Amino acid sequence: MHRHAFAVLISALIVTGCSSAGPVGPQGPAGPAGPAGVKGDTGAQGAQGIPGMQGIAGMPGMVGGGLYTRRADLYCETNEASGISGGNGGVGCRRPQDIAISGGCLQDGNVRIFPAGEIGLTSNGPKFWPAGSVASWECRWTSTNPSAAQPAYWADGGMFATICCINTP
């Protein structure tokens, strides 16, 4: 039994000697971040802010509705067939102050009938209007006929350019 007690005592001393606490070592690196958590519920809406001040009132309008309320202020200009040369033509408002509203190009079959596919409208729109210039509409046609290079080909073509404008005060 002494042997057994002696063996227990030696084992206890070894365990005690081995388990004595020494100085703490340095902290290791941080581990990877964990997965994102579940999104929480939306919170309650905050209180409404204080209303701002009312803006300054605008000027009163003209009696009768203001400018451009009469149909007589609208006019249209159309160039004649003689105004188209070489498949190109245009027309403008009467004065630089007038405002263009719309325009268009027309080949009148009552004036001249072209064979199908012989002419085509390649440009139908407003021209560039620099400040102080008259607003204008441009029309351009092309033709597959070899005679289209001659002015006489277009002279009786029935091509018209139209622009509609508002007469400004």
Coordinates of C-alpha atoms in Angstrom, one line a residue:
M1 CA 0.0 0.0 0.0
H2 CA 2.9 2.3 0.6
R3 CA 3.9 1.8 -2.9
H4 CA 0.5 2.7 -4.1
A5 CA 0.4 5.8 -1.9
F6 CA 3.9 6.8 -3.0
A7 CA 2.9 6.4 -6.7
V8 CA -0.2 8.6 -6.1
L9 CA 1.9 11.2 -4.4
I10 CA 4.5 11.3 -7.2
S11 CA 1.7 11.5 -9.8
A12 CA 0.1 14.4 -7.9
L13 CA 3.4 16.3 -7.8
I14 CA 4.0 15.8 -11.5
V15 CA 0.5 16.9 -12.4
T16 CA 0.9 19.9 -10.0
G17 CA 4.3 20.8 -11.5
C18 CA 3.0 20.5 -15.0
S19 CA -0.2 22.4 -14.5
S20 CA 1.3 25.4 -12.8
A21 CA 0.4 28.6 -14.5
G22 CA 3.1 30.5 -16.3
P23 CA 3.0 33.9 -18.1
V24 CA 0.2 34.4 -20.7
G25 CA 1.3 34.3 -24.3
P26 CA 0.5 37.0 -26.9
Q27 CA -3.0 37.1 -28.3
G28 CA -3.5 35.3 -31.6
P29 CA -4.9 37.0 -34.8
A30 CA -8.7 37.6 -35.1
G31 CA -10.7 35.0 -36.8
P32 CA -12.7 35.6 -40.0
A33 CA -16.0 37.5 -39.7
G34 CA -19.1 35.5 -39.3
P35 CA -22.1 35.6 -41.7
A36 CA -24.4 38.6 -41.8
G37 CA -27.4 38.5 -39.5
V38 CA -31.0 38.6 -40.6
K39 CA -32.3 42.1 -41.4
G40 CA -34.5 43.5 -38.6
D41 CA -38.0 44.9 -38.9
T42 CA -38.4 48.4 -40.4
G43 CA -38.8 51.0 -37.7
A44 CA -41.7 53.4 -37.3
Q45 CA -41.9 56.4 -39.5
G46 CA -40.6 59.6 -38.0
A47 CA -42.7 62.7 -37.3
Q48 CA -43.5 65.1 -40.2
G49 CA -41.3 68.2 -40.3
I50 CA -42.6 71.7 -40.0
P51 CA -44.1 73.1 -43.3
G52 CA -42.0 75.7 -45.1
M53 CA -43.1 79.3 -45.8
Q54 CA -45.5 79.9 -48.7
G55 CA -43.7 81.3 -51.8
I56 CA -44.2 84.8 -53.2
A57 CA -47.4 85.1 -55.4
G58 CA -46.9 85.5 -59.1
M59 CA -47.9 88.5 -61.1
P60 CA -51.5 88.6 -62.3
G61 CA -52.1 87.4 -65.8
M62 CA -53.4 89.5 -68.7
V63 CA -57.1 90.1 -69.0
G64 CA -58.5 87.9 -71.7
G65 CA -55.9 85.1 -71.4
G66 CA -52.7 86.8 -72.6
L67 CA -50.8 86.5 -75.8
Y68 CA -51.7 84.2 -78.7
T69 CA -55.4 83.7 -77.9
R70 CA -56.7 84.8 -81.2
R71 CA -56.7 82.5 -84.2
A72 CA -55.9 85.6 -86.3
D73 CA -52.4 85.5 -84.8
L74 CA -51.7 82.2 -86.6
Y75 CA -50.7 82.2 -90.3
C76 CA -49.1 79.8 -92.7
E77 CA -46.7 80.6 -95.6
T78 CA -46.2 78.2 -98.6
N79 CA -43.7 78.6 -101.4
E80 CA -44.8 78.0 -104.9
A81 CA -43.4 75.2 -107.1
S82 CA -41.1 77.8 -108.7
G83 CA -39.5 78.2 -105.2
I84 CA -38.0 74.7 -105.3
S85 CA -34.8 74.4 -107.2
G86 CA -32.8 71.2 -107.7
G87 CA -35.1 69.3 -105.3
N88 CA -34.4 71.8 -102.4
G89 CA -36.6 74.5 -101.1
G90 CA -37.8 76.2 -98.0
V91 CA -40.1 78.8 -96.6
G92 CA -39.9 81.1 -93.6
C93 CA -42.1 83.1 -91.2
R94 CA -42.8 86.7 -92.1
R95 CA -40.7 88.3 -89.3
P96 CA -37.8 87.2 -87.1
Q97 CA -40.0 87.8 -84.0
D98 CA -42.7 85.4 -85.2
I99 CA -42.7 81.9 -83.6
A100 CA -42.8 78.8 -85.9
I101 CA -45.4 76.2 -84.8
S102 CA -45.2 73.6 -87.6
G103 CA -44.3 73.0 -91.1
G104 CA -44.2 70.4 -93.9
C105 CA -43.3 69.4 -97.4
L106 CA -45.7 68.3 -100.2
Q107 CA -45.5 67.0 -103.7
D108 CA -48.9 67.7 -105.3
G109 CA -49.9 64.9 -107.7
N110 CA -52.4 67.3 -109.2
V111 CA -49.6 69.4 -110.5
R112 CA -47.3 66.6 -111.8
I113 CA -47.5 62.8 -111.5
F114 CA -44.1 61.1 -111.0
P115 CA -43.6 57.4 -111.7
A116 CA -43.6 55.3 -108.5
G117 CA -40.2 55.4 -106.8
E118 CA -38.8 58.2 -108.9
I119 CA -38.7 60.9 -106.2
G120 CA -38.2 60.7 -102.5
L121 CA -38.4 63.2 -99.7
T122 CA -35.0 63.2 -97.8
S123 CA -35.4 66.2 -95.5
N124 CA -38.5 67.6 -93.9
G125 CA -37.9 69.8 -90.9
P126 CA -37.0 73.2 -89.4
K127 CA -33.7 74.8 -90.3
F128 CA -31.3 76.1 -87.7
W129 CA -32.6 79.5 -86.5
P130 CA -29.8 81.7 -85.2
A131 CA -31.0 84.6 -82.9
G132 CA -32.5 87.4 -84.9
S133 CA -33.2 85.2 -88.0
V134 CA -36.5 84.2 -89.5
A135 CA -37.7 80.7 -88.5
S136 CA -37.8 78.5 -91.6
W137 CA -38.8 75.1 -92.8
E138 CA -36.6 73.1 -95.2
C139 CA -37.6 70.5 -97.8
R140 CA -35.3 68.3 -99.9
W141 CA -36.2 65.8 -102.5
T142 CA -34.1 63.4 -104.6
S143 CA -34.8 61.7 -107.9
T144 CA -33.6 58.6 -109.6
N145 CA -34.3 60.3 -113.0
P146 CA -31.0 61.4 -114.8
S147 CA -32.8 64.6 -115.8
A148 CA -33.0 65.6 -112.2
A149 CA -29.7 67.5 -112.6
Q150 CA -31.5 70.0 -114.9
P151 CA -33.5 72.9 -113.3
A152 CA -36.4 72.3 -115.7
Y153 CA -37.0 68.8 -114.2
W154 CA -38.0 70.4 -110.9
A155 CA -39.8 73.5 -112.3
D156 CA -43.1 71.8 -112.7
G157 CA -42.7 69.2 -110.0
G158 CA -45.5 70.4 -107.7
M159 CA -43.2 70.6 -104.7
F160 CA -44.3 72.9 -101.9
A161 CA -42.8 73.8 -98.5
T162 CA -45.2 75.2 -95.8
I163 CA -44.5 76.8 -92.4
C164 CA -47.1 77.9 -89.8
C165 CA -46.2 80.7 -87.4
I166 CA -47.6 82.9 -84.7
N167 CA -47.6 86.6 -85.3
T168 CA -46.0 88.2 -82.2
P169 CA -46.7 91.7 -81.1

